[in-house]
Amino acid sequence: MRGPNQALMCAALAGLILASPSLSSGQPLAGAPAAPDYKYSTPMPPGVATPDKVETRLGTLNFFDGFPDNATVEKLNDNLDFQRAVQAYLLAIPAVSQATNRNTIRELGPVNGTLPIFEQLLDSRSVFLTANDNTVYSWMWIDLSKGPLVLETPPKVLGAINDMWYRWVVDLGITGPDKGRGGKYLILPPGYKGAVAKGYIVVRSPTFSLWTPWRSFLVNGDPKPGVDLVKKFTKLYPLSQAANPPAMKFVDMSGRPFNTVAPADYRFWELLNQVVQEEPAESLDQIRLGFYASIGIRRGKPFAPDERMKRLLVEAAAVGDATARAIAFQTRERNAYYYAKTAWQLPFVGGYRFQTQPGVLDLDAYIFYYFMATGVTPAMEEKMVGLGSQYAWAGHDASGNPLDGGKNYRMRLPPNIPVKDFWSVILYSNQTRSMIQTDNRFPSVSSQTQGLLVNADGSVDVYFGPKAPAGKEKNWVQTVPGKGWNTILRLYGPLAPWFDKTWRPGEIELQP
């Protein structure tokens, strides 16, 4: 039983709740009854009723006392399917990018036994989202559908594992658990319940497919030492074969025309369907899966849209691609920029999880990154002085205009460029988001460029345009009239002045 004091407190609290308008359980209705000829008619609650005709961007919508007619229903259903398809497109860019990449790599040799490597660096003939030409890429896919695998990584690499939805799983190499010494990673598939062998770095994967890229570094401008380490130490095998691992097949990709960039047409949906069918539903949240299901992509079900839906999906892919380009090239978010009045943008807004609020996905940041780039790891955005890498992206000149391949520009990097290892500036096509294709195999300038001109004060001028300024050829990147471009400044082993912004790159200045 309650005492008298408790009873008084409860009564007072009940009176407070009843008296508080903010806690009222109903909305008071005032005014004339909606149908005064009827005894129990009340005023219509404001904002509830729909007029018989509603003018919208879809045209006129017709209702009989709130009930839509057939033409209105058809119009609204088409609009709903289209809206959901556009959102599904934007949310699926990471997965379809991964599927395109993986399917292309699979053509090179047996799954789990083939490692593509760019022994003479990746150049502009290969179509890869914002890849670099300064380091040696190894670009492997892992398939866990038949059980756990052991991955042995080489020393002196910088890399990561991303899952099929393009989420970070673990770092490899310098910023990973092996600290650049090389390591043995036991990678377990989704839902694995078996025994876990000791003596390995254990990785539990949410998806069956994993992308596993890493970069090896040049030694005095020579890629061979890094390539040799990759070939000597890289292995991938089932745990049962640990005593006698099978040999890896290494495929040199340098100079090969090769596309891993996702399409923006109906094939996009077929690739998304492939991912949904192959990966466990538990590997993705119900909202994104709900968008995919709403347009007919459901795990365990055939993807067979009718002609109406196919037309909507083709249009949605076109609008989705256009929307991604608007977000990427003309962002509305001021927090996407490093500094005030600059063209230099952050690649990661909200960190590698793209969360500008805890637990909340920043959709524009997510779309921008995955439309433009590959590879997600904390090592590319967290403050690690002297380790990892940092990036700044620009698609505009100092006046805010798009970068034009028919014009000449200069960008100055002030003295004491804050890197322990090296820096580079690489140009990319606005169409493919891959290296621009010109007469130059490597469309870049870097601190590794032999013969690079350095000003007396230690600053470096980088030039962009159809023709090199006289005597500045080593500091120049060729562009193509009639074509747009964008650029990334990379800092490997970034130092404190980058993070505290006491050093900042110059803007890209239009030249006479």
Short mmCIF file of C-alpha atoms in Angstrom, two decimals, residues 260-446:
data_model
loop_
_atom_site.label_atom_id
_atom_site.label_comp_id
_atom_site.label_asym_id
_atom_site.label_seq_id
_atom_site.Cartn_x
_atom_site.Cartn_y
_atom_site.Cartn_z
CA THR A 260 35.88 -1.62 -63.12
CA VAL A 261 33.53 1.42 -63.05
CA ALA A 262 29.81 0.66 -62.63
CA PRO A 263 27.32 1.36 -65.45
CA ALA A 264 24.52 3.91 -65.10
CA ASP A 265 21.91 2.08 -67.17
CA TYR A 266 19.65 -0.97 -66.74
CA ARG A 267 22.69 -3.17 -66.07
CA PHE A 268 23.04 -1.36 -62.74
CA TRP A 269 19.94 -3.15 -61.44
CA GLU A 270 21.12 -6.54 -62.64
CA LEU A 271 24.38 -6.08 -60.75
CA LEU A 272 22.53 -4.99 -57.62
CA ASN A 273 20.33 -8.07 -57.88
CA GLN A 274 23.45 -10.22 -58.07
CA VAL A 275 24.74 -8.79 -54.78
CA VAL A 276 21.37 -9.14 -53.01
CA GLN A 277 21.09 -12.79 -54.12
CA GLU A 278 24.62 -13.71 -53.02
CA GLU A 279 24.90 -12.01 -49.63
CA PRO A 280 23.00 -12.74 -46.41
CA ALA A 281 20.14 -10.40 -45.60
CA GLU A 282 21.67 -9.87 -42.15
CA SER A 283 24.64 -8.13 -43.77
CA LEU A 284 22.61 -4.99 -44.57
CA ASP A 285 20.00 -2.89 -42.80
CA GLN A 286 16.29 -3.38 -43.47
CA ILE A 287 15.74 0.12 -44.90
CA ARG A 288 18.14 -0.30 -47.82
CA LEU A 289 16.95 -3.85 -48.43
CA GLY A 290 13.39 -2.49 -48.31
CA PHE A 291 14.14 0.01 -51.08
CA TYR A 292 15.63 -2.77 -53.21
CA ALA A 293 12.68 -5.06 -52.51
CA SER A 294 10.20 -2.31 -53.45
CA ILE A 295 11.54 -2.33 -57.02
CA GLY A 296 11.57 -6.12 -57.30
CA ILE A 297 15.04 -7.08 -56.04
CA ARG A 298 14.47 -9.65 -53.30
CA ARG A 299 16.78 -12.38 -52.04
CA GLY A 300 15.67 -15.80 -53.23
CA LYS A 301 13.26 -14.35 -55.81
CA PRO A 302 13.79 -13.78 -59.54
CA PHE A 303 14.27 -10.20 -60.66
CA ALA A 304 11.74 -9.94 -63.49
CA PRO A 305 10.32 -6.42 -63.87
CA ASP A 306 7.55 -5.89 -66.41
CA GLU A 307 7.92 -3.39 -69.26
CA ARG A 308 6.46 -0.51 -67.22
CA MET A 309 8.92 -1.15 -64.39
CA LYS A 310 11.84 -1.56 -66.77
CA ARG A 311 11.12 1.86 -68.26
CA LEU A 312 10.98 3.38 -64.79
CA LEU A 313 14.24 1.67 -63.77
CA VAL A 314 16.07 2.91 -66.86
CA GLU A 315 14.91 6.47 -66.17
CA ALA A 316 15.68 6.14 -62.46
CA ALA A 317 19.24 5.03 -63.26
CA ALA A 318 19.70 8.11 -65.47
CA VAL A 319 18.26 10.44 -62.80
CA GLY A 320 20.21 8.64 -60.06
CA ASP A 321 23.47 9.08 -61.95
CA ALA A 322 22.65 12.75 -62.63
CA THR A 323 21.82 13.28 -58.96
CA ALA A 324 25.07 11.68 -57.85
CA ARG A 325 26.93 14.00 -60.22
CA ALA A 326 25.13 17.03 -58.81
CA ILE A 327 26.06 15.96 -55.26
CA ALA A 328 29.65 15.20 -56.23
CA PHE A 329 30.47 18.22 -58.38
CA GLN A 330 28.20 20.91 -56.89
CA THR A 331 27.76 20.02 -53.24
CA ARG A 332 25.47 22.18 -51.10
CA GLU A 333 27.32 21.29 -47.88
CA ARG A 334 29.78 23.89 -46.61
CA ASN A 335 31.25 21.38 -44.14
CA ALA A 336 32.46 19.40 -47.14
CA TYR A 337 35.30 21.92 -47.62
CA TYR A 338 38.62 22.07 -45.79
CA TYR A 339 38.76 25.86 -45.55
CA ALA A 340 36.64 28.94 -46.12
CA LYS A 341 36.63 30.16 -49.73
CA THR A 342 38.34 27.11 -51.21
CA ALA A 343 37.71 24.45 -53.83
CA TRP A 344 39.47 21.77 -51.76
CA GLN A 345 36.95 19.26 -50.46
CA LEU A 346 37.12 16.50 -47.88
CA PRO A 347 36.77 13.00 -49.30
CA PHE A 348 35.22 11.83 -46.04
CA VAL A 349 32.50 13.99 -44.48
CA GLY A 350 31.56 12.44 -41.17
CA GLY A 351 34.51 10.06 -41.16
CA TYR A 352 34.83 6.74 -42.92
CA ARG A 353 31.32 5.82 -41.75
CA PHE A 354 29.91 9.09 -43.20
CA GLN A 355 28.15 10.05 -39.96
CA THR A 356 27.92 13.77 -39.22
CA GLN A 357 25.66 12.81 -36.30
CA PRO A 358 26.36 9.70 -34.22
CA GLY A 359 24.58 6.74 -35.77
CA VAL A 360 23.05 8.81 -38.61
CA LEU A 361 24.20 8.28 -42.21
CA ASP A 362 25.00 11.52 -44.06
CA LEU A 363 23.46 10.58 -47.40
CA ASP A 364 25.21 13.21 -49.52
CA ALA A 365 28.62 12.38 -48.03
CA TYR A 366 27.99 8.69 -48.65
CA ILE A 367 26.90 9.25 -52.25
CA PHE A 368 29.77 11.65 -53.01
CA TYR A 369 32.46 9.28 -51.83
CA TYR A 370 31.22 6.09 -53.44
CA PHE A 371 30.42 7.80 -56.73
CA MET A 372 33.95 9.19 -56.92
CA ALA A 373 36.21 6.71 -55.16
CA THR A 374 37.11 3.25 -53.93
CA GLY A 375 38.46 1.89 -50.68
CA VAL A 376 37.23 2.82 -47.21
CA THR A 377 39.48 2.75 -44.17
CA PRO A 378 40.03 4.94 -41.10
CA ALA A 379 43.65 5.25 -42.27
CA MET A 380 42.54 7.60 -45.04
CA GLU A 381 40.71 10.05 -42.80
CA GLU A 382 41.80 9.73 -39.17
CA LYS A 383 44.57 11.88 -37.75
CA MET A 384 47.64 9.65 -37.79
CA VAL A 385 50.70 11.88 -37.99
CA GLY A 386 53.33 10.29 -40.20
CA LEU A 387 51.15 7.27 -41.06
CA GLY A 388 48.52 6.42 -43.65
CA SER A 389 47.42 8.99 -46.19
CA GLN A 390 45.31 12.11 -46.53
CA TYR A 391 43.41 13.45 -49.52
CA ALA A 392 41.98 16.71 -50.82
CA TRP A 393 39.74 16.83 -53.91
CA ALA A 394 38.94 19.77 -56.19
CA GLY A 395 36.69 20.15 -59.21
CA HIS A 396 36.63 23.98 -59.45
CA ASP A 397 39.12 26.75 -59.99
CA ALA A 398 39.74 29.64 -57.62
CA SER A 399 36.72 31.49 -59.01
CA GLY A 400 34.37 28.56 -58.51
CA ASN A 401 34.21 27.59 -62.18
CA PRO A 402 34.48 23.99 -63.45
CA LEU A 403 37.98 22.99 -64.52
CA ASP A 404 38.18 23.17 -68.32
CA GLY A 405 40.63 21.04 -70.30
CA GLY A 406 40.99 23.75 -72.91
CA LYS A 407 42.33 26.33 -70.41
CA ASN A 408 45.60 26.77 -68.55
CA TYR A 409 45.91 26.74 -64.75
CA ARG A 410 48.55 26.89 -62.04
CA MET A 411 48.43 25.57 -58.49
CA ARG A 412 51.09 26.41 -55.93
CA LEU A 413 52.01 24.08 -53.08
CA PRO A 414 53.62 26.26 -50.39
CA PRO A 415 57.03 25.41 -48.89
CA ASN A 416 57.46 22.57 -46.41
CA ILE A 417 54.82 20.29 -47.89
CA PRO A 418 53.81 18.27 -44.79
CA VAL A 419 54.65 14.69 -45.74
CA LYS A 420 56.98 12.08 -44.32
CA ASP A 421 56.82 9.94 -47.46
CA PHE A 422 55.63 11.74 -50.62
CA TRP A 423 52.87 13.82 -52.21
CA SER A 424 51.15 13.64 -55.59
CA VAL A 425 48.63 15.51 -57.75
CA ILE A 426 46.65 13.35 -60.22
CA LEU A 427 43.98 14.42 -62.73
CA TYR A 428 40.73 12.55 -63.35
CA SER A 429 37.95 12.55 -65.94
CA ASN A 430 34.62 13.96 -64.78
CA GLN A 431 32.92 11.25 -66.83
CA THR A 432 34.69 8.12 -65.60
CA ARG A 433 36.22 9.52 -62.37
CA SER A 434 39.32 7.67 -63.55
CA MET A 435 42.63 9.08 -64.76
CA ILE A 436 42.25 11.43 -67.72
CA GLN A 437 43.46 9.93 -71.00
CA THR A 438 45.92 12.11 -72.91
CA ASP A 439 49.34 11.70 -74.54
CA ASN A 440 50.77 11.20 -71.05
CA ARG A 441 50.64 7.68 -69.62
CA PHE A 442 50.65 9.03 -66.06
CA PRO A 443 48.57 12.23 -65.71
CA SER A 444 50.28 13.41 -62.55
CA VAL A 445 53.02 15.38 -60.86
CA SER A 446 54.52 14.26 -57.56
#
